Amino acid sequence: MSDQQRGFSTRSIRLAGGKEDRYGSLVPPLYMSSTFVFPSAEVGGARFAGTESGMIYSRLGNPTVEALEQAVAELEGGEAALAFGSGMGAISAVLLTLVESGDHILCSNGLYGCTFDFLSLLKRKFGVDFSLAEMSDRRSLAQAIRQETKVVFVESPINPTMKLVDLELVAEVAHARGAKVVVDNTFLTPYLQRPIDFGCDLVVHSATKYLGGHGDLIAGIAVGRKAMLDEMRMSALKDFGAVMSPLEAWLILRGLKTLSLRMDRHCASASKVAKFLQGHPKVKCVMFPGLDDFPQQQLREKQMRGPGGMISFEVASLEAGRALLNGVQIAKLAVSLGEATTLIQHPASMTHAVIPATVRQQEMGISDGLIRLSVGLEDADDLIDDLQQALAQV
Ligand SMILES: Cc1ncc(COP(=O)(O)O)c(C=O)c1O
């Protein structure tokens, strides 16, 4: 049986082990070295010329970072991956590689706040336009794509409204119009969703979240075709310099060993917590792909292996939300997501505050009473007790 045919957990553990080294180390070595010594002037020159492979300088590549790139590329089903110093490092490098002045980027009608902010900067300073679109059907999607559209950028589920985007449909329509599709897969990881299997071109991650999984690092990664990523390595990575530290890569490799186990637990606990919230009189609505009455169930079954660990829900008002956030004891009031500790935050005043209020409320559907919960790995019953007592104070 080839390695590719084995289960996700087996593959992620094997890949996280990196290549065999001369001591037989079970865990990949951590190469904390900024530069690499050439055996001769000729070899150094050949490495720079690209006629000989080998390490040069850690901004161009590092063995520990390379082990992580190979592991994530394989888990996502891509040819290659490129590691960055943050999720935003990956997103900005990918977009800057794919577009130029006069181009247009079409986005799902909900985006992480800093992605939106970066798109606004591209528009303001470099004349790259962008727009948001409801991508639920072929016709509206085809209408939203312009002649100048070079990239369709989507989150699915969308942060924080948890709406899904049909990845296969988007890839089909975008490719017919000559545009590339980039998917931010941070919320689900390759264990729960593999956009490349549905024809998407590039996957980006904030590896800060589930891939690392322990809330102790900031990192990003992009996965896709080798030729595209090789070009990106020698421009958007080498020259902008948002590289991942080898220590971060080493920690994420360690995180990958337990990714499937953690994601299963995140999914199971979030399903319990979402059901509890749905039955609570002070909660107006719950957005979670695992609910029985989730409006896009067919799509969920088609492209996701599980609902993930992210829940959004609405309470009556901003004040009610504040009282809830101040009342929780087990969940921590902090942005970020995808780690062992349950995190709770208020998108309108925190992660999505940079988005103008009208766009946030009317186009993205983020109300002032919307709360986002990243369900962690604590006991689900304790999380429910905590939310129960905090909601009693609302
Ligand atoms: C969906 C999503 N994409 C990208 C990012 C940016 O990642 P980073 O904070 O690692 O730069 C975040 C951060 O919260 C996110 O939630």
Short mmCIF file of C-alpha atoms and ligand atoms in Angstrom, two decimals:
data_model
loop_
_atom_site.label_atom_id
_atom_site.label_comp_id
_atom_site.label_asym_id
_atom_site.label_seq_id
_atom_site.Cartn_x
_atom_site.Cartn_y
_atom_site.Cartn_z
CA MET A 1 0.00 0.00 0.00
CA SER A 2 1.43 3.42 -0.89
CA ASP A 3 1.65 6.11 1.79
CA GLN A 4 -0.97 8.18 -0.07
CA GLN A 5 -3.58 5.45 0.46
CA ARG A 6 -3.15 5.38 4.21
CA GLY A 7 -5.43 7.16 6.67
CA PHE A 8 -5.01 10.84 7.54
CA SER A 9 -3.73 10.18 11.07
CA THR A 10 -1.09 7.71 9.87
CA ARG A 11 0.04 10.09 7.13
CA SER A 12 0.15 13.16 9.35
CA ILE A 13 2.24 11.35 11.97
CA ARG A 14 4.61 9.93 9.35
CA LEU A 15 4.97 13.28 7.60
CA ALA A 16 5.50 15.12 10.88
CA GLY A 17 8.52 12.88 11.44
CA GLY A 18 10.33 14.55 8.52
CA LYS A 19 13.11 12.76 6.64
CA GLU A 20 15.38 10.26 8.36
CA ASP A 21 18.51 11.92 9.68
CA ARG A 22 21.89 10.30 10.29
CA TYR A 23 21.23 9.69 14.00
CA GLY A 24 17.81 8.14 13.45
CA SER A 25 16.09 10.95 15.37
CA LEU A 26 12.36 10.22 15.70
CA VAL A 27 11.53 13.92 15.71
CA PRO A 28 12.86 16.17 12.93
CA PRO A 29 15.89 18.23 13.99
CA LEU A 30 15.37 21.93 14.62
CA TYR A 31 17.81 23.81 12.38
CA MET A 32 18.07 27.20 14.07
CA SER A 33 20.61 28.51 11.61
CA SER A 34 20.32 31.71 9.63
CA THR A 35 22.80 30.60 6.98
CA PHE A 36 24.41 27.44 5.57
CA VAL A 37 28.10 26.90 4.84
CA PHE A 38 28.95 26.04 1.21
CA PRO A 39 31.50 23.24 0.73
CA SER A 40 33.16 25.26 -2.05
CA ALA A 41 32.86 28.52 -3.99
CA GLU A 42 31.69 26.53 -7.02
CA VAL A 43 28.85 24.85 -5.07
CA GLY A 44 27.82 28.20 -3.52
CA GLY A 45 27.65 29.75 -6.98
CA ALA A 46 25.71 26.77 -8.36
CA ARG A 47 23.16 26.99 -5.55
CA PHE A 48 22.60 30.67 -6.29
CA ALA A 49 22.33 29.91 -10.00
CA GLY A 50 19.76 27.22 -9.22
CA THR A 51 21.78 24.51 -10.98
CA GLU A 52 22.42 22.65 -7.72
CA SER A 53 19.98 22.07 -4.88
CA GLY A 54 20.96 22.78 -1.29
CA MET A 55 20.43 25.29 1.47
CA ILE A 56 21.69 28.89 1.14
CA TYR A 57 20.11 31.15 3.75
CA SER A 58 17.02 30.63 5.92
CA ARG A 59 14.98 33.36 4.21
CA LEU A 60 15.19 31.23 1.04
CA GLY A 61 14.65 27.89 2.72
CA ASN A 62 15.48 25.91 5.86
CA PRO A 63 15.41 22.11 6.42
CA THR A 64 12.93 22.23 9.34
CA VAL A 65 10.64 24.62 7.46
CA GLU A 66 10.96 22.43 4.36
CA ALA A 67 9.83 19.36 6.34
CA LEU A 68 6.69 21.27 7.36
CA GLU A 69 6.07 22.50 3.79
CA GLN A 70 6.27 18.94 2.47
CA ALA A 71 3.94 17.62 5.17
CA VAL A 72 1.23 20.26 4.69
CA ALA A 73 1.46 20.05 0.87
CA GLU A 74 0.83 16.34 1.03
CA LEU A 75 -1.99 16.55 3.56
CA GLU A 76 -3.75 19.21 1.45
CA GLY A 77 -3.21 17.19 -1.76
CA GLY A 78 -1.09 19.94 -3.33
CA GLU A 79 2.21 19.68 -5.22
CA ALA A 80 4.12 22.04 -2.92
CA ALA A 81 3.76 24.47 -0.02
CA LEU A 82 5.43 27.66 1.11
CA ALA A 83 5.65 28.64 4.77
CA PHE A 84 5.25 32.24 5.98
CA GLY A 85 5.65 34.16 9.21
CA SER A 86 1.86 34.55 9.59
CA GLY A 87 -1.43 33.77 7.89
CA MET A 88 -1.52 37.36 6.63
CA GLY A 89 2.03 36.89 5.30
CA ALA A 90 0.73 33.96 3.22
CA ILE A 91 -2.44 35.75 2.07
CA SER A 92 -0.66 38.98 1.08
CA ALA A 93 2.13 37.10 -0.74
CA VAL A 94 -0.34 34.97 -2.69
CA LEU A 95 -2.46 37.94 -3.75
CA LEU A 96 0.54 40.10 -4.65
CA THR A 97 1.87 37.27 -6.82
CA LEU A 98 -1.40 36.74 -8.68
CA VAL A 99 -2.58 40.30 -9.41
CA GLU A 100 -1.35 43.58 -10.86
CA SER A 101 -2.79 47.08 -11.21
CA GLY A 102 -6.11 47.09 -13.03
CA ASP A 103 -7.03 43.52 -11.96
CA HIS A 104 -10.02 42.60 -9.85
CA ILE A 105 -10.38 40.12 -6.97
CA LEU A 106 -13.78 38.60 -6.27
CA CYS A 107 -14.35 37.54 -2.66
CA SER A 108 -16.86 35.55 -0.66
CA ASN A 109 -19.23 37.90 1.14
CA GLY A 110 -17.43 37.54 4.42
CA LEU A 111 -13.71 37.67 5.09
CA TYR A 112 -11.35 37.85 8.03
CA GLY A 113 -11.00 41.57 8.91
CA CYS A 114 -7.28 41.89 8.08
CA THR A 115 -7.78 40.16 4.71
CA PHE A 116 -10.44 42.78 3.96
CA ASP A 117 -8.08 45.50 5.15
CA PHE A 118 -5.28 44.20 2.91
CA LEU A 119 -7.65 44.17 -0.09
CA SER A 120 -8.57 47.79 0.72
CA LEU A 121 -4.86 48.67 0.72
CA LEU A 122 -4.36 46.96 -2.67
CA LYS A 123 -7.24 49.03 -4.04
CA ARG A 124 -6.12 52.33 -2.52
CA LYS A 125 -2.42 52.11 -3.33
CA PHE A 126 -2.13 49.82 -6.34
CA GLY A 127 -5.44 50.08 -8.22
CA VAL A 128 -6.43 46.43 -7.69
CA ASP A 129 -10.21 46.44 -7.26
CA PHE A 130 -12.19 43.92 -5.22
CA SER A 131 -15.81 43.15 -4.54
CA LEU A 132 -17.80 40.76 -2.37
CA ALA A 133 -20.40 38.39 -3.76
CA GLU A 134 -22.96 35.87 -2.60
CA MET A 135 -21.60 32.74 -4.29
CA SER A 136 -24.52 30.42 -3.70
CA ASP A 137 -25.49 29.81 -7.33
CA ARG A 138 -23.80 29.59 -10.71
CA ARG A 139 -25.64 32.57 -12.20
CA SER A 140 -24.86 35.11 -9.48
CA LEU A 141 -21.28 33.93 -9.40
CA ALA A 142 -20.88 34.22 -13.18
CA GLN A 143 -22.39 37.71 -13.05
CA ALA A 144 -20.02 38.82 -10.31
CA ILE A 145 -16.89 37.75 -12.21
CA ARG A 146 -15.56 40.58 -14.35
CA GLN A 147 -13.32 40.59 -17.38
CA GLU A 148 -10.51 41.83 -15.08
CA THR A 149 -11.10 39.20 -12.36
CA LYS A 150 -7.84 37.31 -11.85
CA VAL A 151 -8.55 35.77 -8.45
CA VAL A 152 -11.59 34.46 -6.63
CA PHE A 153 -10.74 34.43 -2.92
CA VAL A 154 -13.03 32.52 -0.58
CA GLU A 155 -13.35 31.44 2.99
CA SER A 156 -15.55 28.42 3.62
CA PRO A 157 -16.96 28.39 6.24
CA ILE A 158 -16.93 32.18 6.16
CA ASN A 159 -15.48 33.81 9.27
CA PRO A 160 -17.60 34.44 11.39
CA THR A 161 -21.02 33.82 9.77
CA MET A 162 -20.24 30.13 9.07
CA LYS A 163 -21.90 30.21 5.63
CA LEU A 164 -20.40 27.73 3.18
CA VAL A 165 -19.19 28.38 -0.35
CA ASP A 166 -19.47 25.62 -2.96
CA LEU A 167 -15.79 25.10 -3.78
CA GLU A 168 -16.34 22.92 -6.84
CA LEU A 169 -18.80 25.39 -8.34
CA VAL A 170 -16.49 28.34 -7.70
CA ALA A 171 -13.53 26.53 -9.29
CA GLU A 172 -15.57 25.57 -12.36
CA VAL A 173 -16.98 29.06 -12.97
CA ALA A 174 -13.73 30.89 -12.16
CA HIS A 175 -11.61 28.65 -14.39
CA ALA A 176 -14.02 29.08 -17.29
CA ARG A 177 -13.32 32.82 -16.99
CA GLY A 178 -9.55 32.44 -16.56
CA ALA A 179 -9.41 33.29 -12.84
CA LYS A 180 -7.56 31.38 -10.12
CA VAL A 181 -9.28 30.26 -6.92
CA VAL A 182 -7.65 30.77 -3.52
CA VAL A 183 -9.29 29.24 -0.44
CA ASP A 184 -8.57 30.19 3.16
CA ASN A 185 -8.87 26.76 4.82
CA THR A 186 -7.93 27.94 8.33
CA PHE A 187 -11.27 26.99 9.92
CA LEU A 188 -11.26 23.36 8.81
CA THR A 189 -7.68 22.18 8.07
CA PRO A 190 -6.97 19.44 5.51
CA TYR A 191 -8.42 16.87 7.89
CA LEU A 192 -11.92 18.26 7.40
CA GLN A 193 -11.74 19.86 3.94
CA ARG A 194 -9.33 19.69 0.98
CA PRO A 195 -10.15 22.50 -1.50
CA ILE A 196 -7.62 21.25 -4.09
CA ASP A 197 -9.69 18.06 -4.46
CA PHE A 198 -12.54 20.28 -5.66
CA GLY A 199 -10.39 22.00 -8.30
CA CYS A 200 -9.27 25.07 -6.32
CA ASP A 201 -5.78 26.34 -7.17
CA LEU A 202 -4.31 27.52 -3.89
CA VAL A 203 -5.01 26.96 -0.22
CA VAL A 204 -3.87 29.39 2.46
CA HIS A 205 -3.81 28.88 6.21
CA SER A 206 -3.28 30.80 9.33
CA ALA A 207 -1.17 27.99 10.82
CA THR A 208 -1.40 29.99 14.05
CA LYS A 209 -4.74 28.21 14.53
CA TYR A 210 -5.56 24.48 14.28
CA LEU A 211 -2.38 23.39 12.47
CA GLY A 212 -0.21 24.60 15.36
CA GLY A 213 -3.09 23.94 17.71
CA HIS A 214 -1.65 25.18 21.02
CA GLY A 215 -1.86 28.96 20.82
CA ASP A 216 1.91 29.42 21.11
CA LEU A 217 2.93 30.71 17.68
CA ILE A 218 2.06 32.90 14.67
CA ALA A 219 2.54 31.31 11.24
CA GLY A 220 1.04 30.86 7.78
CA ILE A 221 1.31 28.52 4.83
CA ALA A 222 0.21 28.43 1.19
CA VAL A 223 -0.28 25.22 -0.82
CA GLY A 224 -0.64 24.77 -4.57
CA ARG A 225 1.19 24.01 -7.80
CA LYS A 226 4.96 23.81 -7.57
CA ALA A 227 5.64 26.21 -10.45
CA MET A 228 3.45 28.91 -8.87
CA LEU A 229 4.99 28.47 -5.43
CA ASP A 230 8.55 28.41 -6.80
CA GLU A 231 7.85 31.79 -8.38
CA MET A 232 6.39 33.02 -5.10
CA ARG A 233 9.39 31.78 -3.11
CA MET A 234 11.78 33.87 -5.20
CA SER A 235 9.67 37.05 -5.03
CA ALA A 236 6.88 37.42 -2.48
CA LEU A 237 8.72 35.31 0.10
CA LYS A 238 12.40 36.11 -0.58
CA ASP A 239 11.97 39.83 -1.16
CA PHE A 240 9.10 40.73 1.20
CA GLY A 241 10.71 38.45 3.75
CA ALA A 242 7.72 37.26 5.83
CA VAL A 243 9.40 33.91 6.50
CA MET A 244 8.49 31.33 9.10
CA SER A 245 11.00 30.71 11.88
CA PRO A 246 12.33 27.11 12.06
CA LEU A 247 11.12 26.95 15.67
CA GLU A 248 7.55 27.70 14.54
CA ALA A 249 7.83 25.05 11.81
CA TRP A 250 9.07 22.53 14.37
CA LEU A 251 6.16 23.29 16.72
CA ILE A 252 3.63 22.99 13.88
CA LEU A 253 5.14 19.62 12.87
CA ARG A 254 4.54 18.52 16.45
CA GLY A 255 0.97 19.88 16.22
CA LEU A 256 0.31 17.88 13.04
CA LYS A 257 0.78 14.61 14.93
CA THR A 258 -2.41 15.23 16.90
CA LEU A 259 -4.34 17.21 14.28
CA SER A 260 -6.96 14.55 13.49
CA LEU A 261 -7.46 13.71 17.16
CA ARG A 262 -7.87 17.36 18.10
CA MET A 263 -10.19 18.12 15.18
CA ASP A 264 -12.45 15.17 16.06
CA ARG A 265 -12.72 16.48 19.62
CA HIS A 266 -13.27 20.08 18.47
CA CYS A 267 -16.09 18.87 16.18
CA ALA A 268 -17.76 16.69 18.84
CA SER A 269 -17.61 19.34 21.58
CA ALA A 270 -18.74 22.15 19.28
CA SER A 271 -21.74 20.03 18.22
CA LYS A 272 -22.78 19.64 21.88
CA VAL A 273 -22.22 23.31 22.70
CA ALA A 274 -24.10 24.48 19.57
CA LYS A 275 -27.12 22.33 20.49
CA PHE A 276 -27.10 23.77 24.00
CA LEU A 277 -26.93 27.35 22.66
CA GLN A 278 -29.73 26.67 20.20
CA GLY A 279 -32.03 25.70 23.06
CA HIS A 280 -31.19 28.73 25.23
CA PRO A 281 -33.86 31.49 25.44
CA LYS A 282 -31.29 34.30 25.43
CA VAL A 283 -29.68 33.12 22.19
CA LYS A 284 -31.42 34.45 19.06
CA CYS A 285 -29.72 32.18 16.53
CA VAL A 286 -26.78 29.82 16.21
CA MET A 287 -24.57 29.47 13.14
CA PHE A 288 -22.79 26.12 13.11
CA PRO A 289 -22.47 23.72 10.17
CA GLY A 290 -23.11 20.68 12.38
CA LEU A 291 -26.67 21.61 13.38
CA ASP A 292 -29.53 19.46 12.04
CA ASP A 293 -31.25 22.52 10.59
CA PHE A 294 -28.10 24.04 9.07
CA PRO A 295 -29.31 25.51 5.75
CA GLN A 296 -26.47 24.14 3.59
CA GLN A 297 -26.45 20.53 4.75
CA GLN A 298 -25.97 19.03 1.29
CA LEU A 299 -22.93 21.18 0.64
CA ARG A 300 -21.56 20.34 4.09
CA GLU A 301 -21.84 16.62 3.29
CA LYS A 302 -20.23 17.12 -0.09
CA GLN A 303 -17.12 19.05 0.87
CA MET A 304 -16.57 18.72 4.62
CA ARG A 305 -15.66 15.69 6.71
CA GLY A 306 -16.93 17.37 9.88
CA PRO A 307 -18.42 20.67 11.07
CA GLY A 308 -15.26 22.09 12.70
CA GLY A 309 -15.00 23.74 16.09
CA MET A 310 -16.21 27.27 15.35
CA ILE A 311 -19.64 28.53 16.41
CA SER A 312 -21.21 31.94 16.00
CA PHE A 313 -24.36 32.97 17.79
CA GLU A 314 -26.41 36.07 18.33
CA VAL A 315 -27.57 37.61 21.55
CA ALA A 316 -29.93 40.57 21.82
CA SER A 317 -27.47 43.46 21.65
CA LEU A 318 -23.93 44.68 22.00
CA GLU A 319 -24.52 45.17 25.75
CA ALA A 320 -25.81 41.60 26.11
CA GLY A 321 -22.74 40.36 24.25
CA ARG A 322 -20.42 42.36 26.52
CA ALA A 323 -22.09 40.95 29.63
CA LEU A 324 -21.62 37.43 28.28
CA LEU A 325 -17.96 37.99 27.38
CA ASN A 326 -17.27 39.45 30.82
CA GLY A 327 -19.14 36.60 32.52
CA VAL A 328 -17.37 33.51 31.14
CA GLN A 329 -14.83 31.77 33.37
CA ILE A 330 -13.56 28.75 31.42
CA ALA A 331 -13.68 30.26 27.93
CA LYS A 332 -11.07 33.01 27.60
CA LEU A 333 -11.91 36.42 26.17
CA ALA A 334 -9.39 36.56 23.34
CA VAL A 335 -9.23 36.68 19.55
CA SER A 336 -7.64 33.80 17.59
CA LEU A 337 -9.06 30.31 17.40
CA GLY A 338 -8.25 26.66 16.90
CA GLU A 339 -6.41 25.80 20.06
CA ALA A 340 -6.86 23.79 23.23
CA THR A 341 -8.36 26.66 25.21
CA THR A 342 -11.87 27.81 24.30
CA LEU A 343 -11.78 31.41 23.07
CA ILE A 344 -14.70 33.81 22.87
CA GLN A 345 -14.75 37.19 21.13
CA HIS A 346 -16.97 39.87 19.59
CA PRO A 347 -16.25 40.23 15.82
CA ALA A 348 -17.92 43.66 15.37
CA SER A 349 -15.58 45.33 17.87
CA MET A 350 -12.61 42.98 17.54
CA THR A 351 -11.58 40.77 14.56
CA HIS A 352 -13.88 42.48 12.04
CA ALA A 353 -13.83 46.01 13.47
CA VAL A 354 -11.71 47.35 10.59
CA ILE A 355 -14.51 46.58 8.12
CA PRO A 356 -16.84 49.58 7.62
CA ALA A 357 -20.04 49.06 9.67
CA THR A 358 -22.37 49.10 6.64
CA VAL A 359 -20.34 46.42 4.78
CA ARG A 360 -20.02 44.39 7.97
CA GLN A 361 -23.70 44.49 8.83
CA GLN A 362 -25.43 44.60 5.44
CA GLU A 363 -23.11 42.68 3.11
CA MET A 364 -21.48 40.26 5.53
CA GLY A 365 -24.35 39.79 7.98
CA ILE A 366 -22.26 40.43 11.11
CA SER A 367 -24.59 42.03 13.64
CA ASP A 368 -23.42 43.86 16.77
CA GLY A 369 -24.84 41.05 18.91
CA LEU A 370 -22.84 38.32 17.15
CA ILE A 371 -20.42 36.35 19.31
CA ARG A 372 -17.77 33.96 17.98
CA LEU A 373 -16.73 30.94 19.96
CA SER A 374 -13.73 28.73 19.19
CA VAL A 375 -14.59 25.56 21.07
CA GLY A 376 -11.46 24.13 22.65
CA LEU A 377 -10.53 20.75 24.08
CA GLU A 378 -11.90 21.15 27.61
CA ASP A 379 -14.79 18.89 28.68
CA ALA A 380 -17.84 19.94 26.69
CA ASP A 381 -20.10 19.73 29.76
CA ASP A 382 -17.90 22.23 31.61
CA LEU A 383 -18.04 24.60 28.64
CA ILE A 384 -21.83 24.34 28.63
CA ASP A 385 -21.99 25.03 32.40
CA ASP A 386 -19.77 28.06 31.88
CA LEU A 387 -21.92 29.47 29.07
CA GLN A 388 -25.04 28.72 31.11
CA GLN A 389 -23.83 30.76 34.09
CA ALA A 390 -22.57 33.59 31.84
CA LEU A 391 -25.85 33.76 29.91
CA ALA A 392 -27.69 34.00 33.23
CA GLN A 393 -25.89 37.32 33.77
CA VAL A 394 -27.02 38.72 30.40
C1 LIG B 1 -9.68 32.86 8.65
C2 LIG B 1 -8.40 33.56 8.95
N1 LIG B 1 -7.50 33.75 7.96
C3 LIG B 1 -6.33 34.40 8.19
C4 LIG B 1 -6.00 34.89 9.42
C5 LIG B 1 -4.69 35.61 9.63
O1 LIG B 1 -3.77 34.77 10.24
P1 LIG B 1 -2.54 35.28 11.16
O2 LIG B 1 -3.12 35.90 12.37
O3 LIG B 1 -1.76 34.03 11.40
O4 LIG B 1 -1.78 36.26 10.32
C6 LIG B 1 -6.90 34.70 10.48
C7 LIG B 1 -6.56 35.22 11.83
O5 LIG B 1 -7.36 35.25 12.72
C8 LIG B 1 -8.13 34.03 10.23
O6 LIG B 1 -9.03 33.86 11.21
#
